[in-house]
PDB file of C-alpha atoms in Angstrom:
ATOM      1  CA  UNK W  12     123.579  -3.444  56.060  1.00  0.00           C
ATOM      2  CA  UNK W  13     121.051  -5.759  55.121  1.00  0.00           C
ATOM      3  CA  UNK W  14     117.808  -3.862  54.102  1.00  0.00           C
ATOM      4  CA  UNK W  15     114.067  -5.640  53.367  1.00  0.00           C
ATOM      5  CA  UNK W  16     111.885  -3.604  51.481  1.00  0.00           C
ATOM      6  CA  UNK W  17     108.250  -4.211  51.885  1.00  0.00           C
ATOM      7  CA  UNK W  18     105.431  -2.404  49.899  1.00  0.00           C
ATOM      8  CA  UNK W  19     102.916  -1.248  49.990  1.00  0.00           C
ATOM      9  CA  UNK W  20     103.186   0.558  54.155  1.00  0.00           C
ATOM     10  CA  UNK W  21      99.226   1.409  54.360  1.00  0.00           C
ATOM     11  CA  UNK W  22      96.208  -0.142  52.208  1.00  0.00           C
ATOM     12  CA  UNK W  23      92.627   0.198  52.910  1.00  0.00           C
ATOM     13  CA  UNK W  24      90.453  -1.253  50.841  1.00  0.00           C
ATOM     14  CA  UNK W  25      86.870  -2.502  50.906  1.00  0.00           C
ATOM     15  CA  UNK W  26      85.535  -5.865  52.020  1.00  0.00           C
ATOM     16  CA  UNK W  27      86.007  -8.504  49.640  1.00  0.00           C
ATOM     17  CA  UNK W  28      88.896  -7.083  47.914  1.00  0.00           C
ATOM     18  CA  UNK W  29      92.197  -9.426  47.162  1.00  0.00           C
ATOM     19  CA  UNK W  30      95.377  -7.543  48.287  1.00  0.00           C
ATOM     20  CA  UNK W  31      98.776  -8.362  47.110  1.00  0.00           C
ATOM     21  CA  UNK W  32     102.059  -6.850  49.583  1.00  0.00           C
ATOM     22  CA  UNK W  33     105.250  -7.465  48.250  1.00  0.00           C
ATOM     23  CA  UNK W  34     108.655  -8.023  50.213  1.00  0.00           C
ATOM     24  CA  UNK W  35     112.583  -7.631  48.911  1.00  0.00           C
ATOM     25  CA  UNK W  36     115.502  -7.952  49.890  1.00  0.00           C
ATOM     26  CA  UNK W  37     117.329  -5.352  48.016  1.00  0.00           C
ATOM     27  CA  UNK W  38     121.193  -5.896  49.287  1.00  0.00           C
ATOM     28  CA  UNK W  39     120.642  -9.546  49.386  1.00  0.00           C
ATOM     29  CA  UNK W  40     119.650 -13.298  48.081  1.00  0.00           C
ATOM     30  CA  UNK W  41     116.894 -14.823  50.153  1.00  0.00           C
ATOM     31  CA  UNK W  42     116.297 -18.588  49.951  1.00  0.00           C
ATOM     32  CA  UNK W  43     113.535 -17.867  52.767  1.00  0.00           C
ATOM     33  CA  UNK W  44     111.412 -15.219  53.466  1.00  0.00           C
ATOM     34  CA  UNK W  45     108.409 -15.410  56.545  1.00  0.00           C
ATOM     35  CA  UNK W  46     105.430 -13.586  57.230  1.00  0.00           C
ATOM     36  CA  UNK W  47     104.013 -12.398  60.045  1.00  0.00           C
ATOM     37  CA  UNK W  48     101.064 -10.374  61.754  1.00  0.00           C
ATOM     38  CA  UNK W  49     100.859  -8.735  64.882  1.00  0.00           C
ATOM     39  CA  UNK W  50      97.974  -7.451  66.383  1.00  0.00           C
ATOM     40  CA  UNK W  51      97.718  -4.378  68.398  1.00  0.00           C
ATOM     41  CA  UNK W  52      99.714  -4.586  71.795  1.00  0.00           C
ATOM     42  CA  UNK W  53     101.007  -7.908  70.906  1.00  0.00           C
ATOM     43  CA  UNK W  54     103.732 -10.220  69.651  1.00  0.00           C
ATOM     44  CA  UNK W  55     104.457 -11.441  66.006  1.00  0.00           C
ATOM     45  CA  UNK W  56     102.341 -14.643  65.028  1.00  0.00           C
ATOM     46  CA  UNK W  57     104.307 -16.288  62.496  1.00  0.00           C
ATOM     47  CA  UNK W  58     102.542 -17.136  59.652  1.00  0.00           C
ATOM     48  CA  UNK W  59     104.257 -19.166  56.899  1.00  0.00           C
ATOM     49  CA  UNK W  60     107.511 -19.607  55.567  1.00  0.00           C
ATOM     50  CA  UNK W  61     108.610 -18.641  51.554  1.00  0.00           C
ATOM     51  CA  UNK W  62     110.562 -20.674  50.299  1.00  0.00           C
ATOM     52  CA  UNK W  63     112.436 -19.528  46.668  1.00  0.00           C
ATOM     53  CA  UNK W  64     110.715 -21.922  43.801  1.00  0.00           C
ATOM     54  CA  UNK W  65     108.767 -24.394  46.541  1.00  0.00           C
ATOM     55  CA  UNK W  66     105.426 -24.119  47.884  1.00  0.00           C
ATOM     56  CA  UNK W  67     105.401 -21.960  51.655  1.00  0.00           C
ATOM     57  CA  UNK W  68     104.994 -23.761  54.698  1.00  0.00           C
ATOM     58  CA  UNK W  69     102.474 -22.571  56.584  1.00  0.00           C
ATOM     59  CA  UNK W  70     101.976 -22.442  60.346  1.00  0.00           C
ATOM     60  CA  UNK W  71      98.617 -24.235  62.134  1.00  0.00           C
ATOM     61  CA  UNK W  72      95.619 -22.631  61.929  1.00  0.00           C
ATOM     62  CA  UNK W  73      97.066 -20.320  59.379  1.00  0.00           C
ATOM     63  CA  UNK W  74      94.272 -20.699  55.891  1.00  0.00           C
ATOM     64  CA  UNK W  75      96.779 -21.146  52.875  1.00  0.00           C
ATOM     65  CA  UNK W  76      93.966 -20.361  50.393  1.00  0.00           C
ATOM     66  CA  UNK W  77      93.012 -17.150  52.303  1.00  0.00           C
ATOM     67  CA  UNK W  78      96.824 -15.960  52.637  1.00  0.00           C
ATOM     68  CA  UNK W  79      98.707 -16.836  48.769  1.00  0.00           C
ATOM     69  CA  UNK W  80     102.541 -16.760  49.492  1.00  0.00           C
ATOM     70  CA  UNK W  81     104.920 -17.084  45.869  1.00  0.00           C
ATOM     71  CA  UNK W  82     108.249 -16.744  46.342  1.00  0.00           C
ATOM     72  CA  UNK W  83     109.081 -16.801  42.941  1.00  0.00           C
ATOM     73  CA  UNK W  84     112.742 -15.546  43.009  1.00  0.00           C
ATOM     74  CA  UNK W  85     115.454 -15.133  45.462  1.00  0.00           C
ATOM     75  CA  UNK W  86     114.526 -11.101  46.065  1.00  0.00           C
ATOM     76  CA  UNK W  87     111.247 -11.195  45.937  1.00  0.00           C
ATOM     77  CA  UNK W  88     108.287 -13.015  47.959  1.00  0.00           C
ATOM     78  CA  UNK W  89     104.483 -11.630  47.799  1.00  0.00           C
ATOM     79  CA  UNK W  90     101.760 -12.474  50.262  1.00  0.00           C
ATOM     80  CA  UNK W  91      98.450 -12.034  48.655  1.00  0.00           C
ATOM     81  CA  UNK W  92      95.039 -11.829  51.022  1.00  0.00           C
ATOM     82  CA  UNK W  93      92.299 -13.330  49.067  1.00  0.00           C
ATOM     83  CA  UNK W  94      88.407 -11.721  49.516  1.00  0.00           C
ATOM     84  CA  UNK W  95      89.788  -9.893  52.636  1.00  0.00           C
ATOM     85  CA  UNK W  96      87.412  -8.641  55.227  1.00  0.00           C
ATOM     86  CA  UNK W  97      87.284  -6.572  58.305  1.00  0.00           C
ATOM     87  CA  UNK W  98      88.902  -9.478  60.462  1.00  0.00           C
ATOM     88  CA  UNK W  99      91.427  -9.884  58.163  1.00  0.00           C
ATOM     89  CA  UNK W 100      92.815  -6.236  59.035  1.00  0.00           C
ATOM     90  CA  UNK W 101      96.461  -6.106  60.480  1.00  0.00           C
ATOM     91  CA  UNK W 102     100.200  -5.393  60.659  1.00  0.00           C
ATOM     92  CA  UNK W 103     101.866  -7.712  58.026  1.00  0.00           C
ATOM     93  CA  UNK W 104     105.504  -8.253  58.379  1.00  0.00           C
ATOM     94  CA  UNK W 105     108.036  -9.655  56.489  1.00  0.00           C
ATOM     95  CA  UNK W 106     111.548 -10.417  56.626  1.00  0.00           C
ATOM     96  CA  UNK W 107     114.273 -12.538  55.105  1.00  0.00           C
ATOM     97  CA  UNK W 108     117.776 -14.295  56.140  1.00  0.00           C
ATOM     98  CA  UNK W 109     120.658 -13.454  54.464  1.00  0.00           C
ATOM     99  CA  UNK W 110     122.874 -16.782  53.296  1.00  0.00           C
ATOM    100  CA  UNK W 111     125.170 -18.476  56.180  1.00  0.00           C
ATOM    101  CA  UNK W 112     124.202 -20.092  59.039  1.00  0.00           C
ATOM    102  CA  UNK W 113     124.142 -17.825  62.334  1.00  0.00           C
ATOM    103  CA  UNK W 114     122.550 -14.234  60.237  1.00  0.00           C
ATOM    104  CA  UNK W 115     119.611 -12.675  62.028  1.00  0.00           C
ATOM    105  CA  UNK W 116     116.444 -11.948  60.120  1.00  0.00           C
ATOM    106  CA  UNK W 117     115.758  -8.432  58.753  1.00  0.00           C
ATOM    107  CA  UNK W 118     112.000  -6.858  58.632  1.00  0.00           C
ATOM    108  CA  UNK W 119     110.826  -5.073  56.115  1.00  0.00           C
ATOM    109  CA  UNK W 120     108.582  -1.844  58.052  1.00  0.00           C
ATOM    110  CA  UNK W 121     105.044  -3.868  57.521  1.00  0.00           C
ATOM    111  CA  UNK W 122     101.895  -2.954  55.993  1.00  0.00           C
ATOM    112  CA  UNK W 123      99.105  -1.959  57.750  1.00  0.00           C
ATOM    113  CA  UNK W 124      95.817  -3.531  56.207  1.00  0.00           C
ATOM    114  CA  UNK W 125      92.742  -2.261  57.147  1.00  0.00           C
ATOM    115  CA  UNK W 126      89.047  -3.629  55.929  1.00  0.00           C
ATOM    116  CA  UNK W 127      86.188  -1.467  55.667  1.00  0.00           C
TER     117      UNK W 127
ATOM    118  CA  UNK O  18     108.607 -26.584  73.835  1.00  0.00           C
ATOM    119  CA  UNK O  19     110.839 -24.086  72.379  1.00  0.00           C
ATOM    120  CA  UNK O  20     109.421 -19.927  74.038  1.00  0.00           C
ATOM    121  CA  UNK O  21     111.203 -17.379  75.296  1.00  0.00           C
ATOM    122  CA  UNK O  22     109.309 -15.165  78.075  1.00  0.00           C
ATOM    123  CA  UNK O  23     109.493 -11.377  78.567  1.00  0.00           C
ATOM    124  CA  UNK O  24     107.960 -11.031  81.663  1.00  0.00           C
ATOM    125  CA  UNK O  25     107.270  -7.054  82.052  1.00  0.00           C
ATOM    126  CA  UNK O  26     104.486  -5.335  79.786  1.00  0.00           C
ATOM    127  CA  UNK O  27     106.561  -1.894  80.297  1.00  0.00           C
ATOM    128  CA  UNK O  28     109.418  -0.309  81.608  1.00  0.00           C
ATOM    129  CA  UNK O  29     109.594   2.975  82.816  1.00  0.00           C
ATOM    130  CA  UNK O  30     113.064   4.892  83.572  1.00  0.00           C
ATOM    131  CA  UNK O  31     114.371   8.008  83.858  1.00  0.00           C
ATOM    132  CA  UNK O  32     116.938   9.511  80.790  1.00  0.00           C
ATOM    133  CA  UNK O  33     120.095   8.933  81.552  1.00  0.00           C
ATOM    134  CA  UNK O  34     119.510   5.957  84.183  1.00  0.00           C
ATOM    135  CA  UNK O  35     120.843   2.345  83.329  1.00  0.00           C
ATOM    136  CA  UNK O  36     118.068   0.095  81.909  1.00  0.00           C
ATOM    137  CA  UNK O  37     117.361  -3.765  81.617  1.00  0.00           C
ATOM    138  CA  UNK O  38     114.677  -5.539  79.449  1.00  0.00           C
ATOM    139  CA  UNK O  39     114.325  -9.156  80.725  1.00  0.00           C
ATOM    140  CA  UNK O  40     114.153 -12.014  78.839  1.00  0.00           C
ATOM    141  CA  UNK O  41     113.902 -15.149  79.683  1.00  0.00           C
ATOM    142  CA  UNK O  42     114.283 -18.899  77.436  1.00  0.00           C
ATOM    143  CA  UNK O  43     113.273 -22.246  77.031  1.00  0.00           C
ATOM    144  CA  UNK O  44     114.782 -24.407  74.310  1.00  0.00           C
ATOM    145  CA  UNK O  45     116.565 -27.669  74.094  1.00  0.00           C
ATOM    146  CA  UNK O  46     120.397 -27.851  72.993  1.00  0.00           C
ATOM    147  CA  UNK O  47     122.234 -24.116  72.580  1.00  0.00           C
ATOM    148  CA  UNK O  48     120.170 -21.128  72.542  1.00  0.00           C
ATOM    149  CA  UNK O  49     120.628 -18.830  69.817  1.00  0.00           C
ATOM    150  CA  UNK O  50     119.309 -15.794  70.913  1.00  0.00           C
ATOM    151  CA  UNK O  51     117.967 -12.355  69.737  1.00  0.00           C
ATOM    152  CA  UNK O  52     117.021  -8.787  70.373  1.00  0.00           C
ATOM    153  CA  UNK O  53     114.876  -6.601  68.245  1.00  0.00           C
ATOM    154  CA  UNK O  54     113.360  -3.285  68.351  1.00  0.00           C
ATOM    155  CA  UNK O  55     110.358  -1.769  66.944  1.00  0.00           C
ATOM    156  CA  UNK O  56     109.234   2.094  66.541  1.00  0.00           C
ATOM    157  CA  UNK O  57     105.382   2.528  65.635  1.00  0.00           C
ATOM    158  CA  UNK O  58     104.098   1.488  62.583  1.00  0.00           C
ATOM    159  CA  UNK O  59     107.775  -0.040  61.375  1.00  0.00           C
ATOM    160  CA  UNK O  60     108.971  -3.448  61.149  1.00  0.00           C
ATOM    161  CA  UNK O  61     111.519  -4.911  63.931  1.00  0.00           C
ATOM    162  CA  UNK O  62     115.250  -3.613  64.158  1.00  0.00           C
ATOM    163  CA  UNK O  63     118.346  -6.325  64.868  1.00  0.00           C
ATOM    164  CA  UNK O  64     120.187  -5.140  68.190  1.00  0.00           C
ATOM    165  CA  UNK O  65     121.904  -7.847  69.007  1.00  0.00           C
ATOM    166  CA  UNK O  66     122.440 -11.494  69.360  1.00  0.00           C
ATOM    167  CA  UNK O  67     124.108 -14.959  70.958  1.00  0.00           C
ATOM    168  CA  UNK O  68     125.178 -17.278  69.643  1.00  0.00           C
ATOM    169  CA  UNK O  69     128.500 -18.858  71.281  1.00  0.00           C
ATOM    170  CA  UNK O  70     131.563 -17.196  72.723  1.00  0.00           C
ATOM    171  CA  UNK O  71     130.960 -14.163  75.279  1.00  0.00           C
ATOM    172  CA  UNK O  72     128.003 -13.912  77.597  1.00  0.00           C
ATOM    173  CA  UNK O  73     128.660 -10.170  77.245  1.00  0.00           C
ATOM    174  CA  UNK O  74     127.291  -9.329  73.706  1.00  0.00           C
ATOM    175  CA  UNK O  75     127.327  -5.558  72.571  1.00  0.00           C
ATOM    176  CA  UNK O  76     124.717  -4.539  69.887  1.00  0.00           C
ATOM    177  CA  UNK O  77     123.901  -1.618  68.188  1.00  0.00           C
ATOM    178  CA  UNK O  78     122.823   1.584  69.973  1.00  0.00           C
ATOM    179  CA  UNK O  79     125.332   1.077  73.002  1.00  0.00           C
ATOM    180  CA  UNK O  80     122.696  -2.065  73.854  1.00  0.00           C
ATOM    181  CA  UNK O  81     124.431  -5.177  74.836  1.00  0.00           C
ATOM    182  CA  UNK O  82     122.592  -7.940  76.576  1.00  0.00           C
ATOM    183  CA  UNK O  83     123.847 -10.709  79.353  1.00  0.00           C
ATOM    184  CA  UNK O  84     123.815 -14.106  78.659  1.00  0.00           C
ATOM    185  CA  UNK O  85     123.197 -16.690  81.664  1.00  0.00           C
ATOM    186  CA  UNK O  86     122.968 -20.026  81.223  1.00  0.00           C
ATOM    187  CA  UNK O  87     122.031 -21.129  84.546  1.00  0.00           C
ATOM    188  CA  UNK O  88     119.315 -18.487  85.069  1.00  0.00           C
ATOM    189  CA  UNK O  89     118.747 -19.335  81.392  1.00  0.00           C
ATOM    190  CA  UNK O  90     117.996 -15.473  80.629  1.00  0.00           C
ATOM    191  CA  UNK O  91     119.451 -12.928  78.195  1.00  0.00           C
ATOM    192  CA  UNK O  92     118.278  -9.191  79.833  1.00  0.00           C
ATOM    193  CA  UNK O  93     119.268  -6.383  77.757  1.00  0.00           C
ATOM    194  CA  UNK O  94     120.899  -3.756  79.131  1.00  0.00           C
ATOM    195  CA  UNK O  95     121.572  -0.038  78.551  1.00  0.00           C
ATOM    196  CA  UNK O  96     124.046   1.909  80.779  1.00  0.00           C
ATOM    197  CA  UNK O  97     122.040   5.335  80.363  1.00  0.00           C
ATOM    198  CA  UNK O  98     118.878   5.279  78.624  1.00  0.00           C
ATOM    199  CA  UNK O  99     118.362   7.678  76.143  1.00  0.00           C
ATOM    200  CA  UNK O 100     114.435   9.215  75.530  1.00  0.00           C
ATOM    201  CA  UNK O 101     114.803   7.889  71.891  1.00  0.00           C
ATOM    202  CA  UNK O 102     115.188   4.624  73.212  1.00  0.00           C
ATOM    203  CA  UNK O 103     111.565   4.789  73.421  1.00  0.00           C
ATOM    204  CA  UNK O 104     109.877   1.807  71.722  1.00  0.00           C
ATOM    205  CA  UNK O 105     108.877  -1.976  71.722  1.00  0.00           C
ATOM    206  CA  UNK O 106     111.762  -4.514  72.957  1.00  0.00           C
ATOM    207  CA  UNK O 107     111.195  -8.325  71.524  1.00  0.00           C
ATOM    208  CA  UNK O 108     113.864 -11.294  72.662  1.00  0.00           C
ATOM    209  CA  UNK O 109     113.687 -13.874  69.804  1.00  0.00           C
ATOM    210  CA  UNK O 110     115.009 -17.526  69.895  1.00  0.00           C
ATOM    211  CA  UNK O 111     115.845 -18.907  66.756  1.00  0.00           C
ATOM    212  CA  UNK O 112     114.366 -23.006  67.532  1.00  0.00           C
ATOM    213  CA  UNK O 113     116.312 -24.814  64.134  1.00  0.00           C
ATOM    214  CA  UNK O 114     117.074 -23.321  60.753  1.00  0.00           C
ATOM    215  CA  UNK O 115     114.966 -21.073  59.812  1.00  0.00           C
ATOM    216  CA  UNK O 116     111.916 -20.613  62.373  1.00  0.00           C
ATOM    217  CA  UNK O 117     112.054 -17.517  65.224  1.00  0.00           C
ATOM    218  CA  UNK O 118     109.607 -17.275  68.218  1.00  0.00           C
ATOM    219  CA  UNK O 119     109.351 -13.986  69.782  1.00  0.00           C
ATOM    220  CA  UNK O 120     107.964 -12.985  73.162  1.00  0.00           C
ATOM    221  CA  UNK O 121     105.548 -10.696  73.754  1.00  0.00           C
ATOM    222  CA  UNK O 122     107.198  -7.393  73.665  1.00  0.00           C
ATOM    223  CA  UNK O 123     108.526  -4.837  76.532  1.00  0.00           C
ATOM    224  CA  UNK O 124     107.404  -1.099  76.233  1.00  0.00           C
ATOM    225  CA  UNK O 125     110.772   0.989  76.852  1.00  0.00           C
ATOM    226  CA  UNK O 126     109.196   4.258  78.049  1.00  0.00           C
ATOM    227  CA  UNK O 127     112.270   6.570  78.475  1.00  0.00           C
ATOM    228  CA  UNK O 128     111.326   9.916  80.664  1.00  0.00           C
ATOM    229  CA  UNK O 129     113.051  13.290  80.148  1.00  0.00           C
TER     230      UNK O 129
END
């Protein structure tokens, strides 16, 4: 089946560090990609759609210049966390729709940011 | 406004005893729905979904889930729950395209 790869599954890193997570679909061509967080306990917050060679739509209250999203070919989107600090710390999850009209999504297995 | 609702936190049952994860939706025109799971630290898992034809739909895992239009719910059920069935439930709605809303999440805690 389908399969989303997403990389890399842990980073820490200190405050004030950018942070770049990469997501591919390895089986498949995805015109659209999303990213989301979830916080401990809780549900996914979607945070922006990837769209292959356009600029990502991102969801309110979401900062596009804190969370870069390129989406520069049809296997590949990366989400980049600019000058990330301690609030900034999450699960980040992607995933991607295959082609045709009714196909679920498939999630890569997340990173797990944390900000010292 | 387009939400789906999962109304328990947890769910506790005994191995080998049917289970249901419930799931309830709001949305205007047809639902398409979803269900997901999730195993720590991992990214979601495609069961199962709805989007016309049966109200029976059978997913991966022996999971299959209920669609009911006039209770406007899609529970997930399990005939005998298995203790690796142990994780995080989410019922999705996909709301046009592209875009999916989630609920919150049911803990499946499956007891030996």
């Amino acid at each position: 089946g389908a399969v989303v790869s997403q990389h890399p599954s842990w980073v820490i890193c200190k405050s004030g560090t950018s942070v770049k997570i990469e997501c591919r679909s390895l089986d498949f061509q995805a015109t659209t990609m999303f990213w989301y967080r979830q916080f401990p306990k809780q549900s996914l917050m979607l945070m922006a759609t990837s769209n292959e060679g356009s600029k990502a739509t991102y969801e309110q209250g979401v900062e596009k210049d804190k969370f870069l999203i390129n989406h520069a070919s049809l296997t590949l989107s990366t989400l980049t966390v600019t000058s990330a600090h301690p609030e900034d710390s999450s699960f980040y999850i992607c995933s991607a729709r295959d082609r045709g009209r009714n196909q679920p999504q498939h999630f890569g297995d997340g990173t797990r940011l944390s900000i010292l | 406004a387009q939400s789906v609702a999962q109304p328990e936190d947890q769910v506790n049952v005994a191995e080998g005893n049917p289970l249901t994860v419930k799931c309830t939706y709001s949305v205007s025109g047809n639902p398409y729905l979803f269900w997901y799971v999730q195993y720590p630290n991992r990214g979601l898992q495609f069961l199962l979904k709805y989007i016309t034809g049966d109200n029976l739909v059978k997913g991966s895992y022996g999971f299959e889930a209920e669609f009911n239009k006039s209770q406007t719910s899609f529970h997930l059920k399990k005939p005998s729950a298995l203790v690796s069935d142990s994780a995080l439930y989410f019922c999705a709605v996909r709301v046009n395209f592209n875009k999916f809303y989630f609920g919150s999440g049911t803990k499946l805690n499956v007891k030996p």
